[in-house]
Amino acid sequence: MNAYIFPGQGAQFVGMGLDLYENHSTAQELFEKANGILGFSITDIMFEGTPEDLKQTKVTQPAIFLHSVILSKVLGDSFKPDMVAGHSLGEFSALVANGTLTFEDGLKLVSQRALAMQKACELKPSTMAAVLGLEDGVVEKICAEVDGVVVPANYNCPGQLVISGEVDAVNVACEKLKEAGARRALLLPVGGAFHSPLMEPAREELAAAIEGTQFGTPSCPIYQNVTTTAVSNADEIKKNLILQLTAPVKWTQSVQQMVQDGAKTFVEVGPGKVLQGLVKKISPDAETASAAV
């Protein structure tokens, strides 16, 4: 079975999507439509902006979504997923790719999500850190013992976990994790504590937008970050999407479940190859590829 996977924030690069825009009329049409929906020229930033401009959450999230979704549309009939999954933001790209959301609604939700997250970040100094070389259980235990808010946020692959929370709590946790034998515990250049309780204001804001959006019947199941299992029911997909902002991204567990359910090939749709690397560490026998036109 073929699993199509969609990357999240961090995969962006200047020039992303330009080849699609220049070589495919469908892509050009959708990029121009996106500029209209967003009310600014995101293509200018994607194609020839600075890395600094592209790094702003309100730009990064729609940019990665557009690259992934437009690539899936340009693939046409050769895009035949048996299952899909997306890492964090990538879950929205996956839901447009499998027909649950329209292109327009998906983009509006991603834009609202990005702005809501940006706002939540500004309310309290917060950050994230990558922890390498420790068992998940050890990381969970240390986070639970630290005063203040610090939680596991991304289960990326065995031995690679991202924690998220208040700046002081994350710093204390990093020291304790190093003492416990972590190979590295390093702060990430992000503007806030994504996938932690500190995203509650953003979750509430996004919940209203999601509830007001029409979700259709997907062409194939999505393995969601919150549940890690195959979901095809529109109401359930909505509920999990709302929970996602304050809950951890269980990528390791999702990939393991997809393999168990018959996934043999994982095709990454969008910028970069980060997810392919993670899949290989989770399931060394799985085949991986980048979607290409």
Coordinates of C-alpha atoms in Angstrom, one line a residue:
M1 CA 0.0 0.0 0.0
N2 CA 1.1 3.6 -0.7
A3 CA 1.2 6.1 2.1
Y4 CA 1.5 9.8 1.2
I5 CA 3.0 12.0 3.9
F6 CA 3.0 15.7 4.2
P7 CA 5.7 17.8 6.0
G8 CA 5.3 20.5 8.6
Q9 CA 7.0 23.7 9.7
G10 CA 10.8 23.8 9.2
A11 CA 10.8 22.3 5.7
Q12 CA 10.5 25.7 4.0
F13 CA 13.2 27.1 1.7
V14 CA 13.4 30.2 -0.6
G15 CA 12.5 29.2 -4.1
M16 CA 10.0 26.5 -3.0
G17 CA 7.2 25.9 -5.5
L18 CA 8.8 28.1 -8.2
D19 CA 9.3 25.1 -10.6
L20 CA 5.6 24.2 -10.2
Y21 CA 4.5 27.8 -10.9
E22 CA 6.7 28.1 -14.0
N23 CA 5.8 24.8 -15.6
H24 CA 2.2 24.0 -14.8
S25 CA -0.9 26.2 -15.5
T26 CA -2.8 24.4 -12.7
A27 CA -0.2 25.4 -10.2
Q28 CA 0.0 29.0 -11.4
E29 CA -3.8 29.3 -11.1
L30 CA -3.8 27.9 -7.5
F31 CA -0.9 30.0 -6.4
E32 CA -2.6 33.2 -7.7
K33 CA -5.8 32.1 -6.0
A34 CA -3.9 31.7 -2.8
N35 CA -2.5 35.3 -3.1
G36 CA -6.0 36.5 -3.3
I37 CA -7.3 34.5 -0.4
L38 CA -4.4 35.5 1.9
G39 CA -4.5 39.2 0.9
F40 CA -0.8 39.3 0.2
S41 CA 1.6 37.9 -2.4
I42 CA 2.9 34.8 -0.7
T43 CA 4.4 33.7 -4.0
D44 CA 6.8 36.7 -3.9
I45 CA 8.1 35.5 -0.4
M46 CA 8.2 31.8 -1.4
F47 CA 10.0 32.4 -4.7
E48 CA 12.3 35.3 -3.9
G49 CA 11.9 36.4 -0.3
T50 CA 14.6 36.2 2.4
P51 CA 14.8 33.2 4.7
E52 CA 13.9 35.6 7.5
D53 CA 10.6 36.6 5.8
L54 CA 9.8 33.0 5.1
K55 CA 10.4 32.0 8.7
Q56 CA 7.5 34.0 10.1
T57 CA 4.8 31.5 11.2
K58 CA 2.1 33.4 9.3
V59 CA 4.1 32.9 6.1
T60 CA 5.8 29.5 6.7
Q61 CA 2.6 27.5 7.4
P62 CA 0.6 28.6 4.3
A63 CA 3.8 28.3 2.2
I64 CA 4.4 24.7 3.1
F65 CA 0.7 23.9 2.8
L66 CA 0.7 25.4 -0.7
H67 CA 3.8 23.6 -1.9
S68 CA 2.4 20.2 -0.7
V69 CA -1.2 20.6 -1.9
I70 CA -0.3 22.1 -5.3
L71 CA 2.2 19.4 -5.9
S72 CA -0.4 16.8 -5.1
K73 CA -2.9 18.5 -7.6
V74 CA -0.2 18.7 -10.3
L75 CA 0.5 14.9 -9.9
G76 CA -3.1 14.3 -11.2
D77 CA -4.0 10.7 -11.8
S78 CA -0.6 9.4 -10.6
F79 CA -1.5 10.6 -7.0
K80 CA -3.2 7.5 -5.6
P81 CA -2.8 7.3 -1.8
D82 CA -4.2 4.3 0.1
M83 CA -3.6 6.3 3.3
V84 CA -2.2 9.8 4.2
A85 CA -0.7 11.5 7.2
G86 CA 0.8 14.9 7.9
H87 CA 3.3 16.1 10.5
S88 CA 1.5 18.9 12.5
L89 CA 0.7 21.5 9.9
G90 CA 1.0 18.8 7.3
E91 CA -2.2 17.2 8.5
F92 CA -4.1 20.1 6.8
S93 CA -2.3 19.4 3.5
A94 CA -3.1 15.7 3.8
L95 CA -6.8 16.5 4.3
V96 CA -7.0 18.6 1.1
A97 CA -5.1 15.9 -0.7
N98 CA -7.6 13.2 0.3
G99 CA -10.6 15.4 -0.5
T100 CA -11.8 16.0 3.1
L101 CA -11.2 19.8 2.7
T102 CA -11.4 22.0 -0.4
F103 CA -8.2 23.9 -1.4
E104 CA -9.8 27.2 -0.4
D105 CA -11.0 26.0 3.0
G106 CA -7.7 24.3 3.8
L107 CA -5.7 27.4 3.1
K108 CA -8.1 29.6 5.1
L109 CA -7.8 27.3 8.1
V110 CA -4.0 27.1 7.8
S111 CA -3.7 30.8 7.7
Q112 CA -6.0 31.2 10.7
R113 CA -4.0 28.5 12.6
A114 CA -0.8 30.3 11.9
L115 CA -2.1 33.7 13.1
A116 CA -3.7 32.2 16.2
M117 CA -0.4 30.4 17.0
Q118 CA 1.6 33.5 16.5
K119 CA -0.7 35.4 18.9
A120 CA -0.5 32.6 21.5
C121 CA 3.3 32.8 21.2
E122 CA 3.3 36.5 22.1
L123 CA 1.3 36.0 25.3
K124 CA 4.1 34.1 27.1
P125 CA 7.9 33.6 26.4
S126 CA 8.0 29.9 25.3
T127 CA 10.2 27.6 23.2
M128 CA 10.9 24.1 22.1
A129 CA 14.0 21.8 22.3
A130 CA 15.1 18.7 20.5
V131 CA 16.2 15.8 22.7
L132 CA 18.4 13.1 21.2
G133 CA 19.4 9.7 22.5
L134 CA 16.9 9.0 25.3
E135 CA 14.0 6.7 25.6
D136 CA 10.6 8.4 25.4
G137 CA 9.7 7.3 28.9
V138 CA 12.7 9.0 30.4
V139 CA 11.9 12.2 28.6
E140 CA 8.2 12.0 29.7
K141 CA 9.2 11.4 33.4
I142 CA 11.7 14.3 33.5
C143 CA 9.3 16.7 31.9
A144 CA 6.6 15.7 34.5
E145 CA 9.1 16.4 37.4
V146 CA 10.1 19.9 36.2
D147 CA 8.2 22.9 37.7
G148 CA 6.3 25.0 35.1
V149 CA 5.0 23.9 31.7
V150 CA 7.2 21.5 29.7
V151 CA 5.8 18.6 27.8
P152 CA 6.8 16.1 25.0
A153 CA 5.5 17.8 21.8
N154 CA 6.8 15.7 18.9
Y155 CA 7.6 12.0 18.9
N156 CA 9.6 12.2 15.7
C157 CA 11.4 8.8 15.7
P158 CA 12.9 6.5 18.3
G159 CA 15.5 8.5 20.2
Q160 CA 14.4 11.8 18.8
L161 CA 11.8 13.8 20.8
V162 CA 11.0 17.5 20.9
I163 CA 9.8 19.1 24.1
S164 CA 7.8 22.3 24.4
G165 CA 6.9 24.8 27.1
E166 CA 7.9 27.9 29.1
V167 CA 11.4 29.1 28.5
D168 CA 12.7 28.5 32.0
A169 CA 11.0 25.1 32.3
V170 CA 12.4 23.9 29.0
N171 CA 15.9 25.1 30.0
V172 CA 15.7 23.2 33.3
A173 CA 14.4 20.1 31.5
C174 CA 17.3 20.3 29.0
E175 CA 19.9 20.3 31.8
K176 CA 18.2 17.3 33.6
L177 CA 17.9 15.4 30.3
K178 CA 21.6 15.9 29.6
E179 CA 22.3 14.6 33.2
A180 CA 20.1 11.6 32.4
G181 CA 22.3 10.8 29.4
A182 CA 20.7 12.6 26.4
R183 CA 23.2 12.9 23.6
R184 CA 21.9 16.4 22.9
A185 CA 19.2 18.7 24.3
L186 CA 19.2 21.8 22.3
L187 CA 16.8 24.7 21.9
L188 CA 15.2 25.1 18.5
P189 CA 14.9 28.5 16.7
V190 CA 11.1 28.7 17.1
G191 CA 8.9 31.5 18.3
G192 CA 6.8 29.5 20.8
A193 CA 5.7 26.3 22.5
F194 CA 3.8 24.5 19.8
H195 CA 1.8 21.4 20.8
S196 CA 1.8 22.3 24.5
P197 CA -0.9 23.6 26.9
L198 CA 0.4 27.1 26.1
M199 CA -1.3 26.9 22.7
E200 CA -4.8 26.8 24.4
P201 CA -5.8 30.3 23.2
A202 CA -4.9 29.3 19.6
R203 CA -6.8 26.0 20.0
E204 CA -10.0 27.9 21.1
E205 CA -9.7 30.3 18.2
L206 CA -9.0 27.5 15.6
A207 CA -11.8 25.3 17.0
A208 CA -14.4 27.9 16.0
A209 CA -13.0 28.1 12.5
I210 CA -12.9 24.3 12.1
E211 CA -16.4 23.9 13.4
G212 CA -17.6 26.4 10.8
T213 CA -15.9 24.6 7.9
Q214 CA -17.5 21.9 5.8
F215 CA -15.6 18.5 6.0
G216 CA -16.3 16.0 3.2
T217 CA -15.8 12.2 3.0
P218 CA -12.1 11.4 2.5
S219 CA -11.0 9.3 -0.4
C220 CA -8.7 7.3 1.9
P221 CA -8.1 7.3 5.7
I222 CA -5.8 9.8 7.5
Y223 CA -3.6 8.7 10.4
Q224 CA -3.9 11.7 12.7
N225 CA -1.2 13.0 15.0
V226 CA -3.4 12.8 18.1
T227 CA -4.8 9.3 17.7
T228 CA -2.2 7.6 15.4
T229 CA -4.9 5.4 13.9
A230 CA -6.8 5.5 10.6
V231 CA -9.7 8.0 10.6
S232 CA -12.3 8.4 7.9
N233 CA -15.2 10.0 9.8
A234 CA -15.5 13.7 9.2
D235 CA -16.6 14.6 12.8
E236 CA -13.8 12.6 14.3
I237 CA -11.3 14.2 11.9
K238 CA -12.5 17.7 13.1
K239 CA -12.3 16.7 16.8
N240 CA -8.7 15.4 16.4
L241 CA -7.6 18.5 14.4
I242 CA -8.8 20.8 17.2
L243 CA -7.0 18.7 19.8
Q244 CA -3.8 18.7 17.8
L245 CA -2.6 22.2 18.7
T246 CA -2.2 21.4 22.4
A247 CA -1.4 17.7 22.1
P248 CA 1.8 16.0 21.0
V249 CA 2.5 14.9 17.4
K250 CA 2.8 11.2 17.6
W251 CA 4.7 10.6 14.4
T252 CA 6.6 7.5 15.5
Q253 CA 3.4 5.8 16.5
S254 CA 1.5 6.9 13.4
V255 CA 4.2 5.5 11.0
Q256 CA 4.3 2.2 13.0
Q257 CA 0.5 1.9 12.7
M258 CA 0.6 2.6 9.0
V259 CA 3.2 -0.1 8.5
Q260 CA 1.2 -2.5 10.6
D261 CA -1.9 -1.7 8.4
G262 CA 0.0 -2.5 5.2
A263 CA 2.0 0.6 4.1
K264 CA 5.1 -0.4 2.1
T265 CA 6.0 2.8 0.4
F266 CA 6.0 6.3 2.0
V267 CA 5.9 9.2 -0.5
E268 CA 6.7 12.6 0.9
V269 CA 4.7 15.4 -0.8
G270 CA 6.2 18.9 -0.4
P271 CA 9.4 20.6 0.5
G272 CA 12.4 18.6 1.9
K273 CA 13.0 15.0 2.9
V274 CA 12.7 15.3 6.6
L275 CA 9.8 12.8 7.0
Q276 CA 11.5 10.2 4.7
G277 CA 14.5 10.3 7.1
L278 CA 12.2 9.8 10.1
V279 CA 10.3 6.9 8.4
K280 CA 13.6 5.1 7.7
K281 CA 14.5 5.4 11.4
I282 CA 11.1 4.2 12.5
S283 CA 10.7 1.4 9.9
P284 CA 14.0 0.6 8.2
D285 CA 12.4 -1.8 5.7
A286 CA 9.9 0.8 4.4
E287 CA 10.5 2.3 1.0
T288 CA 10.6 6.1 0.8
A289 CA 10.4 8.6 -2.1
S290 CA 9.8 12.2 -2.8
A291 CA 6.7 13.0 -4.9
A292 CA 7.9 14.3 -8.3
V293 CA 6.1 15.5 -11.4

